[in-house]
CSV table of N, CA and C in Angstrom, one decimal:
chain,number,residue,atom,x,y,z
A,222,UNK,N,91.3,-11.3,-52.2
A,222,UNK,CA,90.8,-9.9,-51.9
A,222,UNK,C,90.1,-9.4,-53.2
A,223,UNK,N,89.0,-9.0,-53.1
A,223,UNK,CA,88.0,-8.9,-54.3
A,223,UNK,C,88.4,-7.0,-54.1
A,224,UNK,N,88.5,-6.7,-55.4
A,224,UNK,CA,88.6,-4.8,-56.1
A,224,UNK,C,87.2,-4.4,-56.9
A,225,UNK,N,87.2,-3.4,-56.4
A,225,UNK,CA,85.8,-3.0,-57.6
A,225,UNK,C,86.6,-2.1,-58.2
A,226,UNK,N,86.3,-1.6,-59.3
A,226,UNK,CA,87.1,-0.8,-60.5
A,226,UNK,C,85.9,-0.1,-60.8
A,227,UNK,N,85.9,1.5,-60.9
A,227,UNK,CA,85.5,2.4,-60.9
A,227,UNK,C,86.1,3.4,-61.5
A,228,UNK,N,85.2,4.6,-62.4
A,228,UNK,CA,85.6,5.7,-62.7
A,228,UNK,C,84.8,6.9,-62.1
A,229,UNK,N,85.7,7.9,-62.2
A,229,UNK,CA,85.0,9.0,-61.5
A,229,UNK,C,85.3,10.4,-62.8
A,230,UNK,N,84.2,11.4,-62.8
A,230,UNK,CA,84.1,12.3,-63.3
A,230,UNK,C,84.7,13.2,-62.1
A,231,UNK,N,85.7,14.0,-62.2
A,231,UNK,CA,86.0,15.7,-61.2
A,231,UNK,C,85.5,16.7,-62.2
A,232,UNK,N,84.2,16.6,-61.5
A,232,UNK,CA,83.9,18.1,-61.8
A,232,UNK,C,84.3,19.5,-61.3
A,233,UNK,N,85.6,20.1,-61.2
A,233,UNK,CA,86.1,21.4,-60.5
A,233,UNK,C,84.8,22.4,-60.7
A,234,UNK,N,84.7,23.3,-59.8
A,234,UNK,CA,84.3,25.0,-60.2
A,234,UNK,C,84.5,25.7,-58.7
A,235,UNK,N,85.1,26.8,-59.1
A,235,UNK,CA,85.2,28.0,-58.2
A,235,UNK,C,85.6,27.3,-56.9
A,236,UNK,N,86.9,26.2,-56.6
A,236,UNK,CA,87.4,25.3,-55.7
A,236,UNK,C,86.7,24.3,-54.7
A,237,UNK,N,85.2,23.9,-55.5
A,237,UNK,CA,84.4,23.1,-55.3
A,237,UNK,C,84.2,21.7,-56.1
A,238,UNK,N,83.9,21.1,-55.6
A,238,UNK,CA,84.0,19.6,-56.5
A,238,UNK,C,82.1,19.4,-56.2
A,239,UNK,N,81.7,18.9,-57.5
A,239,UNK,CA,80.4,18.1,-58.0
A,239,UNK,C,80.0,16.3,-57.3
A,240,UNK,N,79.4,16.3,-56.2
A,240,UNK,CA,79.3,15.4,-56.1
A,240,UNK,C,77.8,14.9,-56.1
A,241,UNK,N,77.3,13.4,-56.3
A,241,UNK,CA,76.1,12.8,-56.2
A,241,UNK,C,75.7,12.3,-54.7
A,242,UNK,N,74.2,12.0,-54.2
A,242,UNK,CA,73.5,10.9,-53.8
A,242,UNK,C,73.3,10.2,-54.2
A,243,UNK,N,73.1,8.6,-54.3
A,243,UNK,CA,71.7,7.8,-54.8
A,243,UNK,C,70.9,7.9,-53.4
A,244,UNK,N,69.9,6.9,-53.8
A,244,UNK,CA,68.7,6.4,-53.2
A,244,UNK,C,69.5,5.6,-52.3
A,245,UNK,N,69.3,5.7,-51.4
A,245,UNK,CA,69.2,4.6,-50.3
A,245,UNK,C,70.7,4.9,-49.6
A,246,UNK,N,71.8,5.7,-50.1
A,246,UNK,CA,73.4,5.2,-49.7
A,246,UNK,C,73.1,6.9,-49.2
A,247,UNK,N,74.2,6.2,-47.7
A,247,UNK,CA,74.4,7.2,-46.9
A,247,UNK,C,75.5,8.2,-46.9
A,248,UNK,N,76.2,8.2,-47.7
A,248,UNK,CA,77.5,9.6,-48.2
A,248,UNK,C,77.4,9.5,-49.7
A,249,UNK,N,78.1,10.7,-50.0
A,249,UNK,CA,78.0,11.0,-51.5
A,249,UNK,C,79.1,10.8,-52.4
A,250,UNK,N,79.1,10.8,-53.6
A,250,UNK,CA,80.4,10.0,-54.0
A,250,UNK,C,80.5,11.0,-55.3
A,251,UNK,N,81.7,11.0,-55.6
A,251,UNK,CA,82.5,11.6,-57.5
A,251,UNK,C,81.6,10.9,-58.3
A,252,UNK,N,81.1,11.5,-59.2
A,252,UNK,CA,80.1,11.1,-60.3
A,252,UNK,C,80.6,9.7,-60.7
A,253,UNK,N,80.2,9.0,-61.5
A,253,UNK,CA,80.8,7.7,-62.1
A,253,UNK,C,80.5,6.8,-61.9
A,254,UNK,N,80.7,5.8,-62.1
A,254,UNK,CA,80.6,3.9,-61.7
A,254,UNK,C,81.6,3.4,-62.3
A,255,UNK,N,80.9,1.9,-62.3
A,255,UNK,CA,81.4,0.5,-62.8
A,255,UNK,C,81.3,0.6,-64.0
A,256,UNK,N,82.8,-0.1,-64.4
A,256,UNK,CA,82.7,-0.2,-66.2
A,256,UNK,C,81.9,-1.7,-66.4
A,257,UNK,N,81.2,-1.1,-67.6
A,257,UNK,CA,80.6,-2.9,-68.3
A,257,UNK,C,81.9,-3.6,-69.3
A,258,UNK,N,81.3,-4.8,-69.2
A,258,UNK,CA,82.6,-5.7,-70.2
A,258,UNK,C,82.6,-4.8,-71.2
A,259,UNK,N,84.2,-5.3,-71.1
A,259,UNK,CA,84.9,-4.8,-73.0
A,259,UNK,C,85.1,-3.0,-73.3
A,260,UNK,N,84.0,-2.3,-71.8
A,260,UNK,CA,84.4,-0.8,-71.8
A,260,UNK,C,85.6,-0.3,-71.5
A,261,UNK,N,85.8,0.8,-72.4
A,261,UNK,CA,87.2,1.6,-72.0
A,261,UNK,C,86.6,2.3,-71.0
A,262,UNK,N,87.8,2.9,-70.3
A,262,UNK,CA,87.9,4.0,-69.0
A,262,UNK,C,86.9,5.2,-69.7
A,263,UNK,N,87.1,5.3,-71.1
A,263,UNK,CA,86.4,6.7,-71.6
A,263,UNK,C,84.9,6.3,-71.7
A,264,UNK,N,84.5,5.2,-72.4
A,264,UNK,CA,83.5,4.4,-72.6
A,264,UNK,C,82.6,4.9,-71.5
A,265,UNK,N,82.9,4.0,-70.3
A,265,UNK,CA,82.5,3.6,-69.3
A,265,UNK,C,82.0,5.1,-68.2
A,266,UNK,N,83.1,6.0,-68.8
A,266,UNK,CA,82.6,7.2,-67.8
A,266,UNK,C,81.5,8.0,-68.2
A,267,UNK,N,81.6,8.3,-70.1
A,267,UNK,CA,80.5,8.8,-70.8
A,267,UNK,C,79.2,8.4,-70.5
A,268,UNK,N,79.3,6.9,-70.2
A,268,UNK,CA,77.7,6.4,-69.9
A,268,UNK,C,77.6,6.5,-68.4
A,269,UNK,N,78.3,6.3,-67.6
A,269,UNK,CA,77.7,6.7,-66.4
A,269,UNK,C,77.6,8.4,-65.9
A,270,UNK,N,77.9,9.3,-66.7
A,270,UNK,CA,78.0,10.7,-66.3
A,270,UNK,C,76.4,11.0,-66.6
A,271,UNK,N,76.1,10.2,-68.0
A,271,UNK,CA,74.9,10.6,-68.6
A,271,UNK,C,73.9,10.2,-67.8
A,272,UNK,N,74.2,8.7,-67.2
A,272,UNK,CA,73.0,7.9,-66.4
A,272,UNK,C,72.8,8.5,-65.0
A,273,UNK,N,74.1,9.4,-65.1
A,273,UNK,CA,73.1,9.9,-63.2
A,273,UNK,C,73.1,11.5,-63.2
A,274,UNK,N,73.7,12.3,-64.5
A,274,UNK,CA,73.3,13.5,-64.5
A,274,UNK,C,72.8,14.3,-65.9
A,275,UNK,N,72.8,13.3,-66.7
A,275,UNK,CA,71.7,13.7,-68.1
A,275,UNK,C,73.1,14.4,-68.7
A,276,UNK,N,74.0,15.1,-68.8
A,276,UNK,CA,74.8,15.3,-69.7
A,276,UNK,C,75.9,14.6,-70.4
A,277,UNK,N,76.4,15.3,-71.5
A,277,UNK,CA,77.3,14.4,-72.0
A,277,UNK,C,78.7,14.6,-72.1
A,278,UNK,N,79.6,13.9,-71.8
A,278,UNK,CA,81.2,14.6,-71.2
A,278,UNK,C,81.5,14.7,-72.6
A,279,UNK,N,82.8,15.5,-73.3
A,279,UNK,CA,83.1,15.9,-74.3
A,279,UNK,C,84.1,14.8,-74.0
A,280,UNK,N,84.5,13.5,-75.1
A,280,UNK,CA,85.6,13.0,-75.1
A,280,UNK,C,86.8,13.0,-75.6
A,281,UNK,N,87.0,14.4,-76.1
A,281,UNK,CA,88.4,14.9,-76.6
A,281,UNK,C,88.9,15.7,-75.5
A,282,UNK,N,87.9,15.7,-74.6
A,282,UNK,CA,88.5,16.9,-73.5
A,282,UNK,C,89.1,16.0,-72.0
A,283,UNK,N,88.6,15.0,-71.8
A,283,UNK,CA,89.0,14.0,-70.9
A,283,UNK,C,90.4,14.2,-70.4
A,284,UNK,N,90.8,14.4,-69.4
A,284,UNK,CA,92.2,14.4,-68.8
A,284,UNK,C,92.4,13.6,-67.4
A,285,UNK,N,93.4,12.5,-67.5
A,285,UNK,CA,93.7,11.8,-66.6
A,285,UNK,C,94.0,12.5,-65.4
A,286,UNK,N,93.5,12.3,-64.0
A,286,UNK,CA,94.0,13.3,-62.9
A,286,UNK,C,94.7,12.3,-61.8
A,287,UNK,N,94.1,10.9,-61.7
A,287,UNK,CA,95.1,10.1,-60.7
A,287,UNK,C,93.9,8.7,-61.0
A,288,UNK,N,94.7,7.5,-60.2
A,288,UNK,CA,93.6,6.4,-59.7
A,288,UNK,C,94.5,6.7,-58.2
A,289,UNK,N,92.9,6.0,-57.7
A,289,UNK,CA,93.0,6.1,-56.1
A,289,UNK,C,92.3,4.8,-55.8
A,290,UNK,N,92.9,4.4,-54.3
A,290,UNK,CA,92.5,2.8,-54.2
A,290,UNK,C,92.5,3.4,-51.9
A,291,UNK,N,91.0,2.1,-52.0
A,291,UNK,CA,90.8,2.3,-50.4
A,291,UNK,C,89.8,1.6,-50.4
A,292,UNK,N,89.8,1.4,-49.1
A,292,UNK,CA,88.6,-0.1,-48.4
A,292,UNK,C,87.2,0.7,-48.9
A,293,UNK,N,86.1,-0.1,-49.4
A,293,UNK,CA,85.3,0.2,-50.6
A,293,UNK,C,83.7,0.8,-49.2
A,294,UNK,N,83.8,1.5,-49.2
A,294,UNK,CA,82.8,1.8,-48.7
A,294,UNK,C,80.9,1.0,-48.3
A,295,UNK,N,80.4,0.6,-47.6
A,295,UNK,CA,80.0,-0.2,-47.2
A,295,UNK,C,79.6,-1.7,-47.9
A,296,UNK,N,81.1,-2.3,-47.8
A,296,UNK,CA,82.0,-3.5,-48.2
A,296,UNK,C,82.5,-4.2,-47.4
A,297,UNK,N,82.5,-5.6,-47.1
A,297,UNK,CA,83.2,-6.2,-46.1
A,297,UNK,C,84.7,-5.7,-46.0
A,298,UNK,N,84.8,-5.8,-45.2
A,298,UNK,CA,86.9,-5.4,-44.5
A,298,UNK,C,87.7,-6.4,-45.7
A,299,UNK,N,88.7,-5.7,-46.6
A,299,UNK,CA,88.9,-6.5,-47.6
A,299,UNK,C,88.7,-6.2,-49.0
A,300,UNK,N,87.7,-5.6,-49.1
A,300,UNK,CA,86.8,-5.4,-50.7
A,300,UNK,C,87.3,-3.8,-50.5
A,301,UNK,N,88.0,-3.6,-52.0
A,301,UNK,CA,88.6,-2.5,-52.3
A,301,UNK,C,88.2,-1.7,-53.1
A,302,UNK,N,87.9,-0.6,-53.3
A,302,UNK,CA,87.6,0.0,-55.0
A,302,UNK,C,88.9,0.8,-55.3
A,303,UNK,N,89.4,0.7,-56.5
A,303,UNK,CA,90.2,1.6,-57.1
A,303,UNK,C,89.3,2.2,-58.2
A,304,UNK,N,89.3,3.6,-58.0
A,304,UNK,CA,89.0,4.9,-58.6
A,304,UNK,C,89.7,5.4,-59.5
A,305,UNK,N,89.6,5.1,-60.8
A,305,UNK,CA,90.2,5.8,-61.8
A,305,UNK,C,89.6,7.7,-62.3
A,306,UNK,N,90.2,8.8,-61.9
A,306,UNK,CA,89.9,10.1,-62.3
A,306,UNK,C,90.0,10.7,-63.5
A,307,UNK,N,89.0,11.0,-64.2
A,307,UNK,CA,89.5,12.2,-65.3
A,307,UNK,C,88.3,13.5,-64.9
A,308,UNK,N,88.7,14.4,-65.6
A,308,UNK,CA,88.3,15.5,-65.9
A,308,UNK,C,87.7,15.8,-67.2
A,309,UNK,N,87.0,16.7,-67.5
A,309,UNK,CA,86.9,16.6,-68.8
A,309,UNK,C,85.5,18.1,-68.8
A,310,UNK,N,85.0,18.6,-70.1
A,310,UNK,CA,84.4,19.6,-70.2
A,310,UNK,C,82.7,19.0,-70.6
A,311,UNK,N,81.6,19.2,-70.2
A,311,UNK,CA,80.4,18.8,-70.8
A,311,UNK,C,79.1,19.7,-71.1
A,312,UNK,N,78.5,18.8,-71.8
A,312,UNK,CA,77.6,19.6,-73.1
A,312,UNK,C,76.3,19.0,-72.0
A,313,UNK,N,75.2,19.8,-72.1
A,313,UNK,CA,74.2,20.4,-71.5
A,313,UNK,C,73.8,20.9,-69.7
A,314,UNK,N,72.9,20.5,-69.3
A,314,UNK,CA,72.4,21.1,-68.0
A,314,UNK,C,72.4,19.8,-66.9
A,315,UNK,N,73.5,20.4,-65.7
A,315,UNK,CA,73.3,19.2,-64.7
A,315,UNK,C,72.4,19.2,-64.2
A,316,UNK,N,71.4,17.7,-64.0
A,316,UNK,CA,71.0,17.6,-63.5
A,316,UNK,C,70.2,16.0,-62.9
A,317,UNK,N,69.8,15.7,-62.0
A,317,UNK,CA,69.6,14.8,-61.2
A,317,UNK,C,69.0,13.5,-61.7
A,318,UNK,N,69.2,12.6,-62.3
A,318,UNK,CA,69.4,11.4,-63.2
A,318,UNK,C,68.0,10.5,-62.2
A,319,UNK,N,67.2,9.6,-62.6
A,319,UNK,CA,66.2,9.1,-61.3
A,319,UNK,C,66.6,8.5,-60.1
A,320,UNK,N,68.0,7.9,-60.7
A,320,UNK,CA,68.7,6.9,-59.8
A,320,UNK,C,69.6,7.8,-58.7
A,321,UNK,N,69.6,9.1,-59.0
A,321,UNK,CA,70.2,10.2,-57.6
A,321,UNK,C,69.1,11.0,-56.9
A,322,UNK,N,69.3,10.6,-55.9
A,322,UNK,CA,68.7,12.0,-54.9
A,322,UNK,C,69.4,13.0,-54.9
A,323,UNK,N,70.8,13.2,-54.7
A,323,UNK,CA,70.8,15.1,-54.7
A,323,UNK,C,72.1,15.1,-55.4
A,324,UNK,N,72.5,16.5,-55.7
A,324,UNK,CA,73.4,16.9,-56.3
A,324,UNK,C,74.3,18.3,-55.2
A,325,UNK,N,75.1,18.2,-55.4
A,325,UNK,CA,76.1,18.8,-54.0
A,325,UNK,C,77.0,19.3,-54.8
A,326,UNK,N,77.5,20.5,-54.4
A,326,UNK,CA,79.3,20.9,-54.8
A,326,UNK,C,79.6,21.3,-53.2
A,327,UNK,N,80.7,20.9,-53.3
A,327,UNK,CA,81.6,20.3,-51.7
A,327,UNK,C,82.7,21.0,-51.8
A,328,UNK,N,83.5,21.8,-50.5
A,328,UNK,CA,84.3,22.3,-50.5
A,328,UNK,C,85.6,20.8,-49.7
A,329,UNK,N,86.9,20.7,-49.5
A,329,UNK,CA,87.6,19.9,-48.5
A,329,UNK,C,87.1,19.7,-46.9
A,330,UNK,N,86.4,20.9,-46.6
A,330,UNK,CA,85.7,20.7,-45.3
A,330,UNK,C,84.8,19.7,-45.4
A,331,UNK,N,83.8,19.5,-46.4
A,331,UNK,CA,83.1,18.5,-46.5
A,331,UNK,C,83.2,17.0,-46.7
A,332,UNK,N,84.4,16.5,-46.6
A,332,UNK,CA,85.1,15.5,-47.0
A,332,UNK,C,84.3,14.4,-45.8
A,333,UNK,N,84.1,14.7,-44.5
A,333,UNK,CA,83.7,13.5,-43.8
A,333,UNK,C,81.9,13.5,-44.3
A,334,UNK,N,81.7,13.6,-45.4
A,334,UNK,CA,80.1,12.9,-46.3
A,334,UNK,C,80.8,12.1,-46.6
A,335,UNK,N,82.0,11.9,-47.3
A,335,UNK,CA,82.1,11.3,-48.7
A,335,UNK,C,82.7,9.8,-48.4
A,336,UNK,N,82.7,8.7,-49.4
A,336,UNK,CA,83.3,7.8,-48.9
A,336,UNK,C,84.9,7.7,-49.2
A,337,UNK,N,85.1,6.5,-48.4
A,337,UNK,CA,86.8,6.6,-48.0
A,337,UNK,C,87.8,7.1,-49.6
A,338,UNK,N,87.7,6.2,-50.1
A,338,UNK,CA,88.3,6.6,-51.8
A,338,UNK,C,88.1,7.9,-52.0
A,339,UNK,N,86.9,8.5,-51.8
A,339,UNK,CA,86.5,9.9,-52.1
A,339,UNK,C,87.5,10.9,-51.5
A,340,UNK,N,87.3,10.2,-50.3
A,340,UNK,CA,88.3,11.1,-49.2
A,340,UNK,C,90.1,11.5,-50.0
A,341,UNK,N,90.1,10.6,-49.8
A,341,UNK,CA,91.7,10.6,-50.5
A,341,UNK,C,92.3,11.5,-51.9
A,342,UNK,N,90.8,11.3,-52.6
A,342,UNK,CA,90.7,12.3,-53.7
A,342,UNK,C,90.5,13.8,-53.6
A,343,UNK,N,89.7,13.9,-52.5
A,343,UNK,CA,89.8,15.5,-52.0
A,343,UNK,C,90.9,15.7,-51.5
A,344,UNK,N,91.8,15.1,-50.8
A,344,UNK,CA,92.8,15.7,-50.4
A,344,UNK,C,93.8,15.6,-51.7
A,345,UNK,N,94.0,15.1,-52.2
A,345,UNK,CA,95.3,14.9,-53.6
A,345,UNK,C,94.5,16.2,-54.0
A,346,UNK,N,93.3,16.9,-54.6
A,346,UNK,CA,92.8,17.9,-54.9
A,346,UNK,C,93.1,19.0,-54.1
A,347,UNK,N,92.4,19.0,-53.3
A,347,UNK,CA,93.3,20.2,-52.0
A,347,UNK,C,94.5,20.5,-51.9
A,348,UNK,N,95.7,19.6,-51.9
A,348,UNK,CA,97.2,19.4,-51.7
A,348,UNK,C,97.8,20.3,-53.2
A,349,UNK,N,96.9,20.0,-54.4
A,349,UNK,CA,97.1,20.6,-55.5
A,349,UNK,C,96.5,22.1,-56.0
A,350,UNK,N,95.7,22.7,-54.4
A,350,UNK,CA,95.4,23.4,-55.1
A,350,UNK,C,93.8,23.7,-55.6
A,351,UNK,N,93.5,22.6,-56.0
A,351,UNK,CA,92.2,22.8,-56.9
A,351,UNK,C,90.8,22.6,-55.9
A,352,UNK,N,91.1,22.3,-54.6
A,352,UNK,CA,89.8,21.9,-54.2
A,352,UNK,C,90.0,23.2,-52.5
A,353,UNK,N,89.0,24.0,-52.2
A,353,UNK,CA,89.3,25.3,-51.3
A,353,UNK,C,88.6,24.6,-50.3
């Protein structure tokens, strides 16, 4: 059984969560990707936050919020992603990287866009409170 390993940025504001498009994929996902070899969880989030929304996450601010694991979104039956979460505070203006088409803040109603992993994370967010 093959896992993809992933990090996600939660971006909170006013009980809404920050989510992306790319090009071509049909639901929207928690900022982030795939780490490269030898990347830390911190590493790996800093460069993908910057590659699909031009800012830069502050790395003393990072706060672990959960990992979450679920059948990987248009992935054979079997192929998993586990979602590692932090939080964290960032320096300049969001905005839409070449490699995204849109940028969204999502309330828990909006949860059937998102993919399955995603899903799971809005509710752990919701359950806690943080996502309206």
């Amino acid at each position: 059984m093959k896992q993809i390993d992933k990090l996600a940025w939660v971006e909170l504001n006013d009980k809404t969560i920050l989510l992306t498009k790319s090009y071509g994929k049909d639901v929207f996902y928690i900022p982030g990707g795939k780490r490269d070899a030898g990347e830390t969880d911190e590493q790996a989030l800093l460069r993908e936050v910057c590659e699909e929304l031009t800012v830069s996450l502050d790395e003393k601010t990072l706060q672990y919020i959960g990992t979450f694991e679920a059948q990987a979104h248009g992935q054979p039956e079997g192929v998993t992603v586990k979602m590692t979460c932090y939080s964290g505070k960032y320096h300049g203006q969001l905005q839409a990287s070449s490699e995204i088409e849109e940028i969204a803040w999502f309330t828990h109603a909006d949860k059937d866009k998102v993919a399955g992993v995603d899903k799971l994370i809005f509710d752990y967010l919701y359950e806690k409170g943080f996502l309206g």
